[in-house]
PDB file of C-alpha atoms in Angstrom:
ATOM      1  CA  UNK J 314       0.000   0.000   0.000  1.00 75.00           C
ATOM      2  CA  UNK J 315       2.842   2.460   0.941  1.00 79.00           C
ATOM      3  CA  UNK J 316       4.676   1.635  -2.461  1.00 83.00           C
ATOM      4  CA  UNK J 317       1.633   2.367  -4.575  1.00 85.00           C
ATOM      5  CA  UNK J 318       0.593   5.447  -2.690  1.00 87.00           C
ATOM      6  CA  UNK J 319       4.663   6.720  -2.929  1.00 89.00           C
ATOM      7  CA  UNK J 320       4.474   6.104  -7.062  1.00 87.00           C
ATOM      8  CA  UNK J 321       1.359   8.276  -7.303  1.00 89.00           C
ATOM      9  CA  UNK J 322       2.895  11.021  -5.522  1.00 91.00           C
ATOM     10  CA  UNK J 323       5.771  10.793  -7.469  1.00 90.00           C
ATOM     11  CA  UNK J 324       3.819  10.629 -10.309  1.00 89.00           C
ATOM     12  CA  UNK J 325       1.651  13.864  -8.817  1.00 90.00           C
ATOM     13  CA  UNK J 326       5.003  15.508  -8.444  1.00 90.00           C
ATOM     14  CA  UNK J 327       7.104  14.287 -12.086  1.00 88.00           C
ATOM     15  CA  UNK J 328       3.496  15.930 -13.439  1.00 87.00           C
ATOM     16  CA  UNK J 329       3.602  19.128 -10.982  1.00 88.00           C
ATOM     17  CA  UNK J 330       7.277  19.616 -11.944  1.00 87.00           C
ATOM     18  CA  UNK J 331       6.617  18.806 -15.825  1.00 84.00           C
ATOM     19  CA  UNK J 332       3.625  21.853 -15.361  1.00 83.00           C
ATOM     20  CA  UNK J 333       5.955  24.244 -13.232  1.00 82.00           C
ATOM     21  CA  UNK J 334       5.816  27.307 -14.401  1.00 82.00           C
ATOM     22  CA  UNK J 335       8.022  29.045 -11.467  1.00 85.00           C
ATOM     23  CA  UNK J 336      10.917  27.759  -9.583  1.00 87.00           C
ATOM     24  CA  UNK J 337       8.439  28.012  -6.500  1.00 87.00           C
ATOM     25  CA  UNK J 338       6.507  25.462  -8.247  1.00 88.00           C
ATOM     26  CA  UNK J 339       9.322  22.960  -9.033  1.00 88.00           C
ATOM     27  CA  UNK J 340      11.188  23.536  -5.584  1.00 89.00           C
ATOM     28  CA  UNK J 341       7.446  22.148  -3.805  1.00 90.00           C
ATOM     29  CA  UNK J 342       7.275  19.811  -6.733  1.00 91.00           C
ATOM     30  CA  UNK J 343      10.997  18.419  -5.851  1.00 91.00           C
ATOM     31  CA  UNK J 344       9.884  18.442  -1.923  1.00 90.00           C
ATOM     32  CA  UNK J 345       6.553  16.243  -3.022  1.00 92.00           C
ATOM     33  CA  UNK J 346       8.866  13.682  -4.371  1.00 92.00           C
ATOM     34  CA  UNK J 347      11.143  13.385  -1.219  1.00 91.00           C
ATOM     35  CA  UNK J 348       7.558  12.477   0.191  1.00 91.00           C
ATOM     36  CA  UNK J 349       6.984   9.526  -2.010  1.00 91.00           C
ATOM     37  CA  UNK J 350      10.886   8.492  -1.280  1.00 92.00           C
ATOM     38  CA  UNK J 351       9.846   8.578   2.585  1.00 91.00           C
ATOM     39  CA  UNK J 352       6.628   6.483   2.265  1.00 91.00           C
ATOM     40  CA  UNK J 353       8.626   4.247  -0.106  1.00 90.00           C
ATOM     41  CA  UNK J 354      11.298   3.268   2.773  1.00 90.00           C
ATOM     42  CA  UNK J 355       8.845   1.740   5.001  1.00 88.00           C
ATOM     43  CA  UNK J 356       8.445  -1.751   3.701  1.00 87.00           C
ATOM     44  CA  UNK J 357      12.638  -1.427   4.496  1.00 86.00           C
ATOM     45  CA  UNK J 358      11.841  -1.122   8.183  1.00 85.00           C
ATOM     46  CA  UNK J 359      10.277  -4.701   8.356  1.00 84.00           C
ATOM     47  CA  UNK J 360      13.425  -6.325   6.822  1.00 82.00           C
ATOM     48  CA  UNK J 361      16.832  -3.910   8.020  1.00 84.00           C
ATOM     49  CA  UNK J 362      15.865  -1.440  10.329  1.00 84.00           C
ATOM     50  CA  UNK J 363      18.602  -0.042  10.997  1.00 83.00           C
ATOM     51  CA  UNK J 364      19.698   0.542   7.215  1.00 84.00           C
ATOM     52  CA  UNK J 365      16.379   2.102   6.011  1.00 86.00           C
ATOM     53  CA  UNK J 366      16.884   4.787   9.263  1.00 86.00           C
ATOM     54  CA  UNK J 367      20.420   5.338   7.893  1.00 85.00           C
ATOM     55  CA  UNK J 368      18.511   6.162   4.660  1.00 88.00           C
ATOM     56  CA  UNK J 369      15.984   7.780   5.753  1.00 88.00           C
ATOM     57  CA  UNK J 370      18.674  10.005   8.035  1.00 87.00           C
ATOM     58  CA  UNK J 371      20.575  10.722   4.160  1.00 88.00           C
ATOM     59  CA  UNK J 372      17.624  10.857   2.465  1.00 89.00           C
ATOM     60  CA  UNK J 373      16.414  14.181   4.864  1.00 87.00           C
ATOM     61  CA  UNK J 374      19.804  15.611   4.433  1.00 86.00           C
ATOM     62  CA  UNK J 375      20.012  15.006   1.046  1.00 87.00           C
ATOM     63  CA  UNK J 376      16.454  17.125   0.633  1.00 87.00           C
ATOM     64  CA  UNK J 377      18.098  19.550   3.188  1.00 85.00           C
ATOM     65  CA  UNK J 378      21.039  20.563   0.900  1.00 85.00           C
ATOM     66  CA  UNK J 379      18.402  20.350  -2.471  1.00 86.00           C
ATOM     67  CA  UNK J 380      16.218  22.966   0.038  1.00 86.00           C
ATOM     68  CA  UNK J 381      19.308  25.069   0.226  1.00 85.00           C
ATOM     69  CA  UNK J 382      20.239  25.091  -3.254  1.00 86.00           C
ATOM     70  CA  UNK J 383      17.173  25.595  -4.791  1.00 87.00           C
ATOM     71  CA  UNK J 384      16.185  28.645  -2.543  1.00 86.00           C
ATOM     72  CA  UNK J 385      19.602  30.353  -3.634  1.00 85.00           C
ATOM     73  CA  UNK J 386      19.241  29.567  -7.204  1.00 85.00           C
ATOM     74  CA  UNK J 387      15.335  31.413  -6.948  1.00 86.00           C
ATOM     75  CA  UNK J 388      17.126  34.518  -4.902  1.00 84.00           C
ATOM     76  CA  UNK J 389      19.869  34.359  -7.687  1.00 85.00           C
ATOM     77  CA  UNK J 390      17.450  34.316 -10.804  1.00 84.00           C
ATOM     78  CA  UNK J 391      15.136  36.906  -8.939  1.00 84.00           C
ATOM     79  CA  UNK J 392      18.078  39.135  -8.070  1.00 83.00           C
ATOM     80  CA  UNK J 393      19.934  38.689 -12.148  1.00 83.00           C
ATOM     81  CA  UNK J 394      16.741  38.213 -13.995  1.00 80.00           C
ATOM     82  CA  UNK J 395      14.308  40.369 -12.099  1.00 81.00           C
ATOM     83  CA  UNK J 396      11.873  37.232 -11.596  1.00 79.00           C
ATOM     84  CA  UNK J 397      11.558  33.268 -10.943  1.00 79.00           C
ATOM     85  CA  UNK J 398       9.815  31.868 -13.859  1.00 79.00           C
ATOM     86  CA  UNK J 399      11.105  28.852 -15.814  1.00 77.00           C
ATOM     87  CA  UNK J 400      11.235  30.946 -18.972  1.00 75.00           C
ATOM     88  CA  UNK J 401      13.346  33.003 -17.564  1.00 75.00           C
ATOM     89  CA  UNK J 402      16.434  30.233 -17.279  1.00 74.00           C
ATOM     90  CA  UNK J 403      18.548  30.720 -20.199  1.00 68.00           C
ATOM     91  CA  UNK J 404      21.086  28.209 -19.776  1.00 64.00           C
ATOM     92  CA  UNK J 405      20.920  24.092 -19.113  1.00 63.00           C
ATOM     93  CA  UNK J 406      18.607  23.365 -21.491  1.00 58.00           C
ATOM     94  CA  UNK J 407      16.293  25.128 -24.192  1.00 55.00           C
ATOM     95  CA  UNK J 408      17.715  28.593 -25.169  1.00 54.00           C
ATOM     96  CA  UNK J 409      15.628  30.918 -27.483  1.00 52.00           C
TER      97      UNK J 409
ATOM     98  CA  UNK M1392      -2.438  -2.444  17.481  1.00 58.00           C
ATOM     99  CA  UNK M1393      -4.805  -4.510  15.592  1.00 65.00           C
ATOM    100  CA  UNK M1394      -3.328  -5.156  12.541  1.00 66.00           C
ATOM    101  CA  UNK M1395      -6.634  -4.473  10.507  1.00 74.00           C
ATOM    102  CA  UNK M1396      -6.816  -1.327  12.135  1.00 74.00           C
ATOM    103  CA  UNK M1397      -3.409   0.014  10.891  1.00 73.00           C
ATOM    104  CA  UNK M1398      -4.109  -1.094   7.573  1.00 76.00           C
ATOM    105  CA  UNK M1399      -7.290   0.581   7.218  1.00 80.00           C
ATOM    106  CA  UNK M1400      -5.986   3.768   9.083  1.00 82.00           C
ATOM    107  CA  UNK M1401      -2.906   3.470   6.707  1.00 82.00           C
ATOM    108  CA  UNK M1402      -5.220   3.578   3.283  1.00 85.00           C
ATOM    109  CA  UNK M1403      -7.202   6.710   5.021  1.00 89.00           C
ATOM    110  CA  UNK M1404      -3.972   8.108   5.283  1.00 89.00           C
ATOM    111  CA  UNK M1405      -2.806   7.107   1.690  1.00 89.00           C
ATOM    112  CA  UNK M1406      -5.919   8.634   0.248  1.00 90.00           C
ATOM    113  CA  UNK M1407      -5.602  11.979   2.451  1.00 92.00           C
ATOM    114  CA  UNK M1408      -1.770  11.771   1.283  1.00 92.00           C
ATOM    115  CA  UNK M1409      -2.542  11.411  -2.302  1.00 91.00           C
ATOM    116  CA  UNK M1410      -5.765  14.219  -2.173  1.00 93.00           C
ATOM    117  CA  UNK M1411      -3.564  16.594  -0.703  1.00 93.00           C
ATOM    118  CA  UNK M1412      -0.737  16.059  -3.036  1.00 92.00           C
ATOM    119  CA  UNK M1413      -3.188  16.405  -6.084  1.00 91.00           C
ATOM    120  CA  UNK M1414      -3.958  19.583  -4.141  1.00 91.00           C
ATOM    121  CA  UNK M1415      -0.473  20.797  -4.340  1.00 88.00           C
ATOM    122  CA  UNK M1416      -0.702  20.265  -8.104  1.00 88.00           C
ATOM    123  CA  UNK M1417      -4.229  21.783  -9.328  1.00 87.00           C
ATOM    124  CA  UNK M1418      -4.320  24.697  -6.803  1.00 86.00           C
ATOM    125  CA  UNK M1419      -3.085  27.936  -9.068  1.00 84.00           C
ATOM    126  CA  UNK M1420      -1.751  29.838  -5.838  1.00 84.00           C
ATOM    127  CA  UNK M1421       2.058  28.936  -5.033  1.00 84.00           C
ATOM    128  CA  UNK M1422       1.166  29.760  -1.001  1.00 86.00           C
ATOM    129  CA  UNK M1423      -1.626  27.425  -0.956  1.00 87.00           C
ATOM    130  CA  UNK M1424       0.471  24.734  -3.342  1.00 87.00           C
ATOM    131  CA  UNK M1425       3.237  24.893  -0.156  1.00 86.00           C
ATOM    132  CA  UNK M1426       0.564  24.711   2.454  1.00 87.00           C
ATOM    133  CA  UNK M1427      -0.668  21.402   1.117  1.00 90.00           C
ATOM    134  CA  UNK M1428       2.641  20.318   0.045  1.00 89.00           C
ATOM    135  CA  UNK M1429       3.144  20.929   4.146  1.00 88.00           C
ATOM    136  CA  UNK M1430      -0.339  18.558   4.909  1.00 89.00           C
ATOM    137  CA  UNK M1431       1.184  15.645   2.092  1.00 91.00           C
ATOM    138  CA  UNK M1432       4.480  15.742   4.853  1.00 89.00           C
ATOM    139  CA  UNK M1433       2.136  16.010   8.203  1.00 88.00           C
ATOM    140  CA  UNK M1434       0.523  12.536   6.309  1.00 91.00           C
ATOM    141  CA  UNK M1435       3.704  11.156   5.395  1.00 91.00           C
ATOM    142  CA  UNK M1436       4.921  11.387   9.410  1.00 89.00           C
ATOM    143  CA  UNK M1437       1.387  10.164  10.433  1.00 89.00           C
ATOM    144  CA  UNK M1438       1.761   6.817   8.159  1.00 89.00           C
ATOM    145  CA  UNK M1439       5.095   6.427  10.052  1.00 88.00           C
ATOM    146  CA  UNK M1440       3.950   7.072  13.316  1.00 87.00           C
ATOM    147  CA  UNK M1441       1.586   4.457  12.994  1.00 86.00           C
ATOM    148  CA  UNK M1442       4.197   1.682  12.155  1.00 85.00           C
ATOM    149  CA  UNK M1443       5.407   3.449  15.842  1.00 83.00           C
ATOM    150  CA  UNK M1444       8.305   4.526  13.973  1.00 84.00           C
ATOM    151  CA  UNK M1445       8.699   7.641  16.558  1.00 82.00           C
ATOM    152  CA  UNK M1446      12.715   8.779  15.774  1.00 83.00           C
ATOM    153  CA  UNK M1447      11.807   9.193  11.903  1.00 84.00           C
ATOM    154  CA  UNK M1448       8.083  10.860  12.533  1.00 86.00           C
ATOM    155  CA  UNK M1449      10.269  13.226  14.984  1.00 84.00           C
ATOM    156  CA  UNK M1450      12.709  13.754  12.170  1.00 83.00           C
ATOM    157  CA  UNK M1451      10.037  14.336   9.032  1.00 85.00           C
ATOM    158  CA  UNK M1452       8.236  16.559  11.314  1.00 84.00           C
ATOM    159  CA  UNK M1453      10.536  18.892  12.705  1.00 83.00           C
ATOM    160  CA  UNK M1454      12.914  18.976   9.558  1.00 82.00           C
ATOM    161  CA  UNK M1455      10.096  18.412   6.498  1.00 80.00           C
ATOM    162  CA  UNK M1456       7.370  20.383   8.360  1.00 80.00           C
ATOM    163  CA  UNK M1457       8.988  22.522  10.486  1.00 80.00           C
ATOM    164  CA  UNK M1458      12.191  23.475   8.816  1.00 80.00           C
ATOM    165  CA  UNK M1459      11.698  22.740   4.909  1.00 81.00           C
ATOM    166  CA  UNK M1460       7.895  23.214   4.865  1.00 80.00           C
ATOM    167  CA  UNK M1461       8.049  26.955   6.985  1.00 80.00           C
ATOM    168  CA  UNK M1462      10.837  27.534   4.369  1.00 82.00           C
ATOM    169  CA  UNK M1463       8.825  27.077   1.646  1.00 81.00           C
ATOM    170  CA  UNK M1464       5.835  28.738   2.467  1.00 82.00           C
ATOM    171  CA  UNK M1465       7.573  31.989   3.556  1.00 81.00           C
ATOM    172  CA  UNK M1466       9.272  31.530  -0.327  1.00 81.00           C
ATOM    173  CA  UNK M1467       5.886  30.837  -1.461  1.00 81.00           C
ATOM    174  CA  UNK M1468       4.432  33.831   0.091  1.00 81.00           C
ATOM    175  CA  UNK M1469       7.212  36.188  -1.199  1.00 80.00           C
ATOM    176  CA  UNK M1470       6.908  35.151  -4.780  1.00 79.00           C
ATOM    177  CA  UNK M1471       2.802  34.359  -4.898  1.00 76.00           C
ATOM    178  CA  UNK M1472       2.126  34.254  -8.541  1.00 69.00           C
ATOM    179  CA  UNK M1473      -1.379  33.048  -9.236  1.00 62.00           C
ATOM    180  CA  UNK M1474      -0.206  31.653 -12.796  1.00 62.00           C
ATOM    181  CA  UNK M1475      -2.177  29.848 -15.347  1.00 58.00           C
ATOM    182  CA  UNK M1476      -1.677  25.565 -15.216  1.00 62.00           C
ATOM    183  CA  UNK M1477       0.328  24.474 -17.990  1.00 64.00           C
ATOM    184  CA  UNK M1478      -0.502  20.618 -17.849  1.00 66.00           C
ATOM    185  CA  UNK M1479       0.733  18.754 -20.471  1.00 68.00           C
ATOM    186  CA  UNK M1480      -1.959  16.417 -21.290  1.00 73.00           C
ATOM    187  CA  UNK M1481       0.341  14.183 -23.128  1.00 75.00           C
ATOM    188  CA  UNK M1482       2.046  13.683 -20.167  1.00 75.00           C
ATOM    189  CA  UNK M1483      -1.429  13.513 -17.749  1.00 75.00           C
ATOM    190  CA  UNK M1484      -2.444  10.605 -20.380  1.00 79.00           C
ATOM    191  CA  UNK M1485       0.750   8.541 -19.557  1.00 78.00           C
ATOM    192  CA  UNK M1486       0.572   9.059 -15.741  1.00 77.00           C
ATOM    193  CA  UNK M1487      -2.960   8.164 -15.837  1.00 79.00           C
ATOM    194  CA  UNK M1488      -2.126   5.322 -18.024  1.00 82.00           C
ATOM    195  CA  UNK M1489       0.659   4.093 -15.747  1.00 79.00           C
ATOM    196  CA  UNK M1490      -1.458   4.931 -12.622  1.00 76.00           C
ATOM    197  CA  UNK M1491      -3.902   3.033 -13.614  1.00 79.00           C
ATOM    198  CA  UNK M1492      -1.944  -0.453 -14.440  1.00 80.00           C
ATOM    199  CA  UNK M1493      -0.351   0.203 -11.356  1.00 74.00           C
ATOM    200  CA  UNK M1494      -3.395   0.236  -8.970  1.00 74.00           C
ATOM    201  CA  UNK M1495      -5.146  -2.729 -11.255  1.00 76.00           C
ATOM    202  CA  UNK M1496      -2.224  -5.154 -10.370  1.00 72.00           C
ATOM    203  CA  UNK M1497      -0.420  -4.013  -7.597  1.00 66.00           C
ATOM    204  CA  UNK M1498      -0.162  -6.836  -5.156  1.00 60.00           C
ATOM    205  CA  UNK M1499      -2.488  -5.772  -2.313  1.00 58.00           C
ATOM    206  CA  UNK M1500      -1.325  -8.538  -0.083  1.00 50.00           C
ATOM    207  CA  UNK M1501       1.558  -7.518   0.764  1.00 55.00           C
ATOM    208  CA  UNK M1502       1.889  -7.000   4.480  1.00 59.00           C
ATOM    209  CA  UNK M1503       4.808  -6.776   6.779  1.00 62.00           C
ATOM    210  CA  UNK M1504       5.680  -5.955  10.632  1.00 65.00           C
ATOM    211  CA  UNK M1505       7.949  -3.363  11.720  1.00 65.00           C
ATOM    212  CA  UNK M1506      10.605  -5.117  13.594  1.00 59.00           C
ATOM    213  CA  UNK M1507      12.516  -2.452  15.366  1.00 60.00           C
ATOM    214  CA  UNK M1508      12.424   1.736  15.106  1.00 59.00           C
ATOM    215  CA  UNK M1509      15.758   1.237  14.226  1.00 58.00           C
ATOM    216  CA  UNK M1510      17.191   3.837  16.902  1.00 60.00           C
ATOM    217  CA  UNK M1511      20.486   2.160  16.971  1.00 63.00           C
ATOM    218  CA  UNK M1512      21.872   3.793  14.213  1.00 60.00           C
ATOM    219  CA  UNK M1513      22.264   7.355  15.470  1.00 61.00           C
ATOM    220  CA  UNK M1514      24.028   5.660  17.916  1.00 65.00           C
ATOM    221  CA  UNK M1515      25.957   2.895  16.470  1.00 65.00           C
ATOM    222  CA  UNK M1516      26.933   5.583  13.567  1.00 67.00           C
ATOM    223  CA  UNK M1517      27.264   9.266  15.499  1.00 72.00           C
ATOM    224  CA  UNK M1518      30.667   9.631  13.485  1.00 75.00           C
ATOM    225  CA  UNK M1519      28.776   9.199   9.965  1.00 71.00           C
ATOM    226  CA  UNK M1520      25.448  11.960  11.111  1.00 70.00           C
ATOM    227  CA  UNK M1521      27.971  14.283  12.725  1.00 77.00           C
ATOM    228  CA  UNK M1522      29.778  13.651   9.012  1.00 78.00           C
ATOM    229  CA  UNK M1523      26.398  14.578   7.487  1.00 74.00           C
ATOM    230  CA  UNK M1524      25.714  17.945   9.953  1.00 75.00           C
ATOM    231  CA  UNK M1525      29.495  18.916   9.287  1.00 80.00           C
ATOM    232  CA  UNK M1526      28.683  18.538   5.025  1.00 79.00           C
ATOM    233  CA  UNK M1527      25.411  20.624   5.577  1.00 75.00           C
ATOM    234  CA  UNK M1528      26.881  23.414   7.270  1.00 78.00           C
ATOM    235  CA  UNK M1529      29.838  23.553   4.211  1.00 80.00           C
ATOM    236  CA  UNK M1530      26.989  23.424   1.676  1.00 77.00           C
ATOM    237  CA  UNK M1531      25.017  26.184   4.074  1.00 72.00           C
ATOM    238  CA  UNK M1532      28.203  28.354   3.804  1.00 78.00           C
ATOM    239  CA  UNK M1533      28.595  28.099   0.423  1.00 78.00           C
ATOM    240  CA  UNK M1534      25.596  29.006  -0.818  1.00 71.00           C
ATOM    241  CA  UNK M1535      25.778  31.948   1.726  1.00 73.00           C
ATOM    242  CA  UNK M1536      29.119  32.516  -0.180  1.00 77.00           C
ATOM    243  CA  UNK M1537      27.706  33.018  -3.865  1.00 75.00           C
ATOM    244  CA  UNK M1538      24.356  34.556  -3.071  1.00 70.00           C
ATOM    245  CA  UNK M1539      27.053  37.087  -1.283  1.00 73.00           C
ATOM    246  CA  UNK M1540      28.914  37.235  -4.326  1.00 75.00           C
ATOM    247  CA  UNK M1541      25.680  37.799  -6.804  1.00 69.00           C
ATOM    248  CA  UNK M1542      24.669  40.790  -4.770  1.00 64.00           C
ATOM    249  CA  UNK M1543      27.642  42.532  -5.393  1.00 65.00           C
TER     250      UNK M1543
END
């Protein structure tokens, strides 16, 4: 039950990042799929306890330093491109 | 715990999970999308805390809800565009698609019991999470570094 419900919130978030049309929207998109991650490290409790706390223990910290990235690339594109929509990022992918 | 009552309590849960995540995606406001991205974490922890997992439910809560979550609201709040959805429906199709298979012949069987909280790892392993704080405060300072250097 915990498996399927953490692939339809990842799905909910690939769909809610695929949409984004802000970096707001794709840093709570990115958090949504740390979510389904979580839920999907249960079952691992039943078999290696102590394992799935040591990744569950990385996995937060890993979503800590995404947090922290994220929020200074949005304060970086607002403060160079006067705003945080996608359209805005000119580099890393699809230039016009 | 009856067993019948955690599973039952755990699909409530699931379903609240999943209704507030689908919140998160259809609601246009970016405040309210981080407020129910916020709930979809307060879920997450409840589903744990009723496998009486308590060290991770204390973890996801203070650090997902209270740390990341506040975090993201406040961002939210500063940068509240009320945009117009851009859903692919090309993409919707295939998730629904997938979704679909998924829920038709996912093994519904499958139970387990939580053996242990597993507690013994912060201690057995201090040296590796004091590792982990000491790499989060470099990547703190850092970014502290270059949003420094931007402003200038």
């Amino acid at each position: 039950m915990e498996l399927l419900i953490a692939l339809l919130i990842t799905f909910v978030a690939f769909l809610m990042a695929l949409s984004a049309k802000d970096t707001v929207r794709l840093l709570i998109s990115l958090e949504l799929m740390f979510a389904g991650v979580f839920l999907a490290i249960i079952p691992l409790f039943a078999k290696i306890p102590d394992t799935a706390f040591a990744i569950l223990v990385v996995a937060i910290f890993t979503s800590g330093a995404e947090l922290l990235i994220l929020i200074s690339a949005i304060v970086i594109l607002d403060k160079l491109k006067r705003g945080v929509e996608i359209q805005k990022i000119s580099t890393g992918g699809d230039t016009e | 715990m009856d067993l019948n009552f955690i599973t039952n309590f755990i699909t409530i849960l699931g379903t609240l999970t999943l209704a507030t995540a689908l919140g998160a995606l259809l609601t246009r406001d970016n405040f309210y999308s981080a407020l129910y991205m916020s709930l979809t974490m307060l879920f997450v922890a409840g589903i744990y805390a009723l496998y009486n997992l308590q060290p991770s439910v204390v973890l996801i809560t203070l650090v997902f809800v209270g740390a990341v979550g506040v975090i993201t609201i406040a961002i939210a709040a500063t940068y509240r565009a009320q945009s117009s959805r851009k859903i692919s429906l090309a993409w919707a199709l295939v998730i629904a698609i997938v979704s679909a298979t998924l829920i038709l012949h996912f093994p519904s069987a499958v139970s387990f019991n939580v053996l242990s909280n597993g507690i013994s790892f912060l201690s057995n392993y201090l040296l590796a999470v004091l590792f982990l704080l000491a790499t989060m405060v470099l990547v703190m300072l850092s970014t502290i570094k270059i949003i420094k250097e931007v402003g200038r």
